[in-house]
mmCIF file of C-alpha atoms in Angstrom:
data_model
loop_
_atom_site.group_PDB
_atom_site.id
_atom_site.type_symbol
_atom_site.label_atom_id
_atom_site.label_comp_id
_atom_site.label_asym_id
_atom_site.label_seq_id
_atom_site.Cartn_x
_atom_site.Cartn_y
_atom_site.Cartn_z
ATOM 1 C CA GLY A 1 8.077 16.937 -20.298
ATOM 2 C CA ASN A 2 5.274 16.941 -17.753
ATOM 3 C CA SER A 3 5.314 19.047 -14.622
ATOM 4 C CA VAL A 4 2.981 20.317 -11.911
ATOM 5 C CA THR A 5 3.455 23.526 -9.943
ATOM 6 C CA GLN A 6 1.598 24.237 -6.708
ATOM 7 C CA MET A 7 1.553 27.234 -4.448
ATOM 8 C CA GLU A 8 3.978 26.902 -1.584
ATOM 9 C CA GLY A 9 2.654 26.470 1.892
ATOM 10 C CA PRO A 10 1.907 26.348 4.591
ATOM 11 C CA VAL A 11 -1.517 27.847 4.136
ATOM 12 C CA THR A 12 -3.006 28.762 7.495
ATOM 13 C CA LEU A 13 -6.723 29.500 7.747
ATOM 14 C CA SER A 14 -9.336 29.850 10.435
ATOM 15 C CA GLU A 15 -12.197 27.390 10.539
ATOM 16 C CA GLU A 16 -15.001 28.229 8.051
ATOM 17 C CA ALA A 17 -12.684 30.283 5.833
ATOM 18 C CA PHE A 18 -12.603 29.893 2.050
ATOM 19 C CA LEU A 19 -9.758 27.819 0.643
ATOM 20 C CA THR A 20 -7.957 28.066 -2.671
ATOM 21 C CA ILE A 21 -4.824 26.093 -3.487
ATOM 22 C CA ASN A 22 -3.428 26.951 -6.890
ATOM 23 C CA CYS A 23 -2.154 24.303 -9.303
ATOM 24 C CA THR A 24 -0.846 24.775 -12.834
ATOM 25 C CA TYR A 25 0.602 22.195 -15.166
ATOM 26 C CA THR A 26 2.533 21.575 -18.343
ATOM 27 C CA ALA A 27 1.950 18.370 -20.233
ATOM 28 C CA THR A 28 2.642 16.683 -23.541
ATOM 29 C CA GLY A 29 -0.737 15.561 -24.762
ATOM 30 C CA TYR A 30 -4.053 15.786 -22.936
ATOM 31 C CA PRO A 31 -3.676 15.048 -19.231
ATOM 32 C CA SER A 32 -6.063 13.842 -16.605
ATOM 33 C CA LEU A 33 -5.779 15.894 -13.417
ATOM 34 C CA PHE A 34 -5.999 14.856 -9.797
ATOM 35 C CA TRP A 35 -5.883 16.113 -6.249
ATOM 36 C CA TYR A 36 -4.548 13.780 -3.588
ATOM 37 C CA VAL A 37 -4.642 14.430 0.167
ATOM 38 C CA GLN A 38 -2.223 13.195 2.815
ATOM 39 C CA TYR A 39 -3.434 13.324 6.400
ATOM 40 C CA PRO A 40 -0.817 13.259 9.170
ATOM 41 C CA GLY A 41 0.926 9.902 9.436
ATOM 42 C CA GLU A 42 -0.906 8.414 6.484
ATOM 43 C CA GLY A 43 -0.342 7.694 2.818
ATOM 44 C CA LEU A 44 -1.896 9.717 0.048
ATOM 45 C CA GLN A 45 -5.474 9.146 -1.008
ATOM 46 C CA LEU A 46 -7.357 10.362 -4.038
ATOM 47 C CA LEU A 47 -9.543 13.383 -3.280
ATOM 48 C CA LEU A 48 -10.951 14.209 -6.710
ATOM 49 C CA LYS A 49 -10.162 14.061 -10.397
ATOM 50 C CA ALA A 50 -11.106 15.467 -13.804
ATOM 51 C CA THR A 51 -10.320 13.779 -17.091
ATOM 52 C CA LYS A 52 -11.113 16.421 -19.715
ATOM 53 C CA ALA A 53 -11.314 20.161 -20.161
ATOM 54 C CA ASP A 54 -14.109 21.969 -18.265
ATOM 55 C CA ASP A 55 -14.813 18.915 -16.107
ATOM 56 C CA LYS A 56 -15.310 19.660 -12.425
ATOM 57 C CA GLY A 57 -14.172 17.145 -9.863
ATOM 58 C CA SER A 58 -15.738 17.274 -6.416
ATOM 59 C CA ASN A 59 -15.614 15.368 -3.141
ATOM 60 C CA LYS A 60 -16.063 16.142 0.576
ATOM 61 C CA GLY A 61 -16.928 19.778 -0.219
ATOM 62 C CA PHE A 62 -13.775 20.276 -2.296
ATOM 63 C CA GLU A 63 -13.972 21.225 -5.966
ATOM 64 C CA ALA A 64 -11.550 21.751 -8.842
ATOM 65 C CA THR A 65 -12.246 22.643 -12.471
ATOM 66 C CA TYR A 66 -10.018 21.526 -15.354
ATOM 67 C CA ARG A 67 -9.131 24.758 -17.192
ATOM 68 C CA LYS A 68 -7.306 23.958 -20.414
ATOM 69 C CA GLU A 69 -6.962 27.610 -21.468
ATOM 70 C CA THR A 70 -5.042 28.483 -18.310
ATOM 71 C CA THR A 71 -3.563 24.991 -17.744
ATOM 72 C CA SER A 72 -4.851 25.090 -14.189
ATOM 73 C CA PHE A 73 -6.688 22.883 -11.707
ATOM 74 C CA HIS A 74 -7.138 24.981 -8.578
ATOM 75 C CA LEU A 75 -8.585 23.323 -5.471
ATOM 76 C CA GLU A 76 -11.337 25.177 -3.604
ATOM 77 C CA LYS A 77 -13.522 24.666 -0.566
ATOM 78 C CA GLY A 78 -16.094 27.115 0.688
ATOM 79 C CA SER A 79 -15.717 26.475 4.426
ATOM 80 C CA VAL A 80 -12.748 24.567 5.795
ATOM 81 C CA GLN A 81 -12.738 22.544 8.984
ATOM 82 C CA VAL A 82 -9.939 21.647 11.374
ATOM 83 C CA SER A 83 -10.174 18.084 10.049
ATOM 84 C CA ASP A 84 -9.122 19.351 6.590
ATOM 85 C CA SER A 85 -5.612 20.024 7.902
ATOM 86 C CA ALA A 86 -3.386 17.946 5.650
ATOM 87 C CA VAL A 87 -0.980 18.134 2.728
ATOM 88 C CA TYR A 88 -2.609 18.441 -0.684
ATOM 89 C CA PHE A 89 -0.937 17.251 -3.889
ATOM 90 C CA CYS A 90 -1.911 18.131 -7.420
ATOM 91 C CA ALA A 91 -0.992 15.508 -10.019
ATOM 92 C CA LEU A 92 -1.436 14.624 -13.673
ATOM 93 C CA SER A 93 -1.240 11.626 -15.938
ATOM 94 C CA VAL A 94 -1.091 11.621 -19.706
ATOM 95 C CA GLY A 95 -2.601 9.386 -22.342
ATOM 96 C CA ASN A 96 -1.491 5.791 -22.401
ATOM 97 C CA ALA A 97 0.845 6.340 -19.458
ATOM 98 C CA GLY A 98 -1.803 4.604 -17.457
ATOM 99 C CA ASN A 99 -1.485 5.395 -13.795
ATOM 100 C CA MET A 100 1.925 7.063 -14.081
ATOM 101 C CA LEU A 101 1.411 10.217 -12.093
ATOM 102 C CA THR A 102 3.500 13.371 -12.002
ATOM 103 C CA PHE A 103 3.053 15.128 -8.652
ATOM 104 C CA GLY A 104 3.407 18.714 -7.574
ATOM 105 C CA GLY A 105 5.420 19.596 -4.491
ATOM 106 C CA GLY A 106 2.450 19.557 -2.128
ATOM 107 C CA THR A 107 0.795 22.320 -0.120
ATOM 108 C CA ARG A 108 0.340 22.007 3.616
ATOM 109 C CA LEU A 109 -2.968 23.346 4.936
ATOM 110 C CA MET A 110 -3.365 24.178 8.608
ATOM 111 C CA VAL A 111 -6.844 25.085 9.855
ATOM 112 C CA LYS A 112 -7.140 26.690 13.274
ATOM 113 C CA PRO A 113 -10.291 26.521 15.406
ATOM 114 C CA ASP B 1 -5.786 -4.380 8.249
ATOM 115 C CA ALA B 2 -4.439 -1.986 5.660
ATOM 116 C CA ASP B 3 -4.763 -2.960 2.000
ATOM 117 C CA VAL B 4 -1.185 -1.858 1.290
ATOM 118 C CA THR B 5 1.285 -2.662 4.056
ATOM 119 C CA GLN B 6 4.838 -1.408 4.303
ATOM 120 C CA THR B 7 7.575 -2.663 6.607
ATOM 121 C CA PRO B 8 9.433 -1.298 8.414
ATOM 122 C CA ARG B 9 7.566 1.922 9.203
ATOM 123 C CA ASN B 10 10.668 3.571 10.561
ATOM 124 C CA ARG B 11 14.321 2.704 10.136
ATOM 125 C CA ILE B 12 17.558 4.399 11.108
ATOM 126 C CA THR B 13 20.699 3.073 9.502
ATOM 127 C CA LYS B 14 24.280 4.037 8.749
ATOM 128 C CA THR B 15 25.982 5.006 5.535
ATOM 129 C CA GLY B 16 26.996 1.979 3.472
ATOM 130 C CA LYS B 17 24.471 -0.432 4.947
ATOM 131 C CA ARG B 18 22.091 -2.452 2.797
ATOM 132 C CA ILE B 19 18.426 -1.747 3.463
ATOM 133 C CA MET B 20 15.285 -3.440 2.207
ATOM 134 C CA LEU B 21 11.810 -1.950 2.387
ATOM 135 C CA GLU B 22 8.974 -4.349 1.820
ATOM 136 C CA CYS B 23 5.486 -3.847 0.489
ATOM 137 C CA SER B 24 2.591 -6.256 0.362
ATOM 138 C CA GLN B 25 -0.947 -5.691 -0.882
ATOM 139 C CA THR B 26 -4.284 -7.436 -0.591
ATOM 140 C CA LYS B 27 -6.074 -5.404 -3.271
ATOM 141 C CA GLY B 28 -5.310 -7.894 -6.052
ATOM 142 C CA HIS B 29 -3.779 -5.166 -8.210
ATOM 143 C CA ASP B 30 -1.260 -5.967 -10.917
ATOM 144 C CA ARG B 31 0.585 -2.650 -10.780
ATOM 145 C CA MET B 32 2.894 -1.614 -7.964
ATOM 146 C CA TYR B 33 5.073 1.444 -7.464
ATOM 147 C CA TRP B 34 7.743 2.847 -5.163
ATOM 148 C CA TYR B 35 7.800 6.593 -4.593
ATOM 149 C CA ARG B 36 10.057 8.803 -2.549
ATOM 150 C CA GLN B 37 8.734 11.915 -0.778
ATOM 151 C CA ASP B 38 10.948 14.846 0.096
ATOM 152 C CA PRO B 39 9.700 18.150 1.527
ATOM 153 C CA GLY B 40 8.760 20.585 -1.242
ATOM 154 C CA LEU B 41 9.500 18.063 -3.994
ATOM 155 C CA GLY B 42 6.313 16.053 -3.847
ATOM 156 C CA LEU B 43 6.535 12.382 -4.741
ATOM 157 C CA ARG B 44 9.029 11.085 -7.233
ATOM 158 C CA LEU B 45 8.813 7.672 -8.861
ATOM 159 C CA ILE B 46 11.689 5.292 -8.182
ATOM 160 C CA TYR B 47 10.555 2.023 -9.811
ATOM 161 C CA TYR B 48 7.337 0.461 -10.977
ATOM 162 C CA SER B 49 6.092 -2.953 -12.010
ATOM 163 C CA PHE B 50 3.047 -3.833 -14.095
ATOM 164 C CA ASP B 51 3.190 -7.541 -13.329
ATOM 165 C CA VAL B 52 5.443 -10.156 -11.740
ATOM 166 C CA LYS B 53 7.911 -10.287 -14.647
ATOM 167 C CA ASP B 54 7.966 -6.577 -15.309
ATOM 168 C CA ILE B 55 10.360 -4.036 -13.725
ATOM 169 C CA ASN B 56 10.744 -0.454 -14.912
ATOM 170 C CA LYS B 57 12.888 2.460 -13.799
ATOM 171 C CA GLY B 58 11.278 5.677 -12.717
ATOM 172 C CA GLU B 59 12.789 9.129 -12.686
ATOM 173 C CA ILE B 60 15.160 8.575 -9.741
ATOM 174 C CA SER B 61 16.206 4.899 -9.834
ATOM 175 C CA ASP B 62 19.954 5.389 -9.289
ATOM 176 C CA GLY B 63 21.066 3.801 -6.015
ATOM 177 C CA TYR B 64 17.946 1.646 -5.752
ATOM 178 C CA SER B 65 16.830 -1.782 -6.938
ATOM 179 C CA VAL B 66 13.542 -3.660 -6.689
ATOM 180 C CA SER B 67 12.195 -7.173 -6.698
ATOM 181 C CA ARG B 68 8.658 -8.276 -7.579
ATOM 182 C CA GLN B 69 8.490 -11.604 -5.833
ATOM 183 C CA ALA B 70 4.792 -12.178 -6.403
ATOM 184 C CA GLN B 71 1.760 -10.228 -7.510
ATOM 185 C CA ALA B 72 1.241 -9.070 -3.949
ATOM 186 C CA LYS B 73 4.846 -8.218 -3.002
ATOM 187 C CA PHE B 74 7.231 -5.530 -4.207
ATOM 188 C CA SER B 75 10.484 -4.816 -2.359
ATOM 189 C CA LEU B 76 12.792 -1.822 -2.616
ATOM 190 C CA SER B 77 16.496 -2.179 -1.798
ATOM 191 C CA LEU B 78 19.208 0.339 -1.138
ATOM 192 C CA GLU B 79 22.427 -1.602 -1.746
ATOM 193 C CA SER B 80 24.655 0.928 0.000
ATOM 194 C CA ALA B 81 22.668 3.620 1.754
ATOM 195 C CA ILE B 82 23.816 7.240 1.688
ATOM 196 C CA PRO B 83 22.528 10.229 3.699
ATOM 197 C CA ASN B 84 20.714 11.865 0.764
ATOM 198 C CA GLN B 85 18.491 8.789 0.603
ATOM 199 C CA THR B 86 16.949 9.915 3.882
ATOM 200 C CA ALA B 87 13.291 10.335 2.971
ATOM 201 C CA LEU B 88 9.778 8.994 3.342
ATOM 202 C CA TYR B 89 9.153 6.083 0.985
ATOM 203 C CA PHE B 90 5.728 5.058 -0.255
ATOM 204 C CA CYS B 91 4.547 1.926 -1.951
ATOM 205 C CA ALA B 92 1.420 2.204 -4.085
ATOM 206 C CA THR B 93 -0.763 -0.070 -6.177
ATOM 207 C CA SER B 94 -3.220 0.400 -8.983
ATOM 208 C CA ASP B 95 -5.507 -1.552 -11.193
ATOM 209 C CA TRP B 96 -5.868 -1.139 -14.932
ATOM 210 C CA GLY B 97 -9.553 -1.177 -15.734
ATOM 211 C CA GLY B 98 -9.246 -0.194 -19.373
ATOM 212 C CA THR B 99 -9.540 3.504 -18.564
ATOM 213 C CA ASN B 100 -7.009 5.887 -17.163
ATOM 214 C CA THR B 101 -8.438 6.419 -13.705
ATOM 215 C CA GLY B 102 -5.188 7.619 -12.133
ATOM 216 C CA GLU B 103 -6.126 6.245 -8.741
ATOM 217 C CA LEU B 104 -3.222 4.907 -6.759
ATOM 218 C CA PHE B 105 -3.634 3.236 -3.379
ATOM 219 C CA PHE B 106 -0.826 4.087 -1.002
ATOM 220 C CA GLY B 107 0.710 2.421 1.993
ATOM 221 C CA GLU B 108 1.359 4.413 5.149
ATOM 222 C CA GLY B 109 4.987 5.044 4.312
ATOM 223 C CA SER B 110 8.416 3.967 5.531
ATOM 224 C CA ARG B 111 10.563 6.674 7.048
ATOM 225 C CA LEU B 112 14.243 6.000 6.415
ATOM 226 C CA THR B 113 17.065 7.927 8.039
ATOM 227 C CA VAL B 114 20.629 7.345 6.868
ATOM 228 C CA LEU B 115 23.272 8.691 9.224
#
């Protein structure tokens, strides 16, 4: 079956620190990979995505590279801000499953001024 | 106004009661979903619907039922609520543009507490 594993949180950083949130996956077939973000009191929203190996998704200073050889899609940001405090979810979808997403457990990020 | 609206936003109920969570959307999407969020478990799919006459079970459908009354409305029911159904519930929608974009559009969530 399909599964997504994320590093457990919370991750606590100071403003302007470098962020990495690890994500690895197992999938039957060739998945598309996604990062969603959930700000306090809100629903999830798509942050970035990559649909094939070696693709890099990027948005709002965040980046993640689809690594087929290590089955990973780690999220990175060079300099976090307090406004980046949120829960981050890694997810995948496979082939003709359309928009059927399998989510990881989520990682809470807390950025202190 | 939000594109995907859930009601109620918060509900406290007692074991054995029937509960309905409602979702309406103005995005014009055909596909609608109900997810449940529990700490550390991420989101798990309860039911989904690809059009008005289509209902499909997700990975954790036991104890739940749904109704797709119209393209824009998708309701989730708990016929007899139990405490382990205490969770945050999300409705989501998506389009199908011929490619697998994976983008879901979420409501703000309905927090349900079953005592």
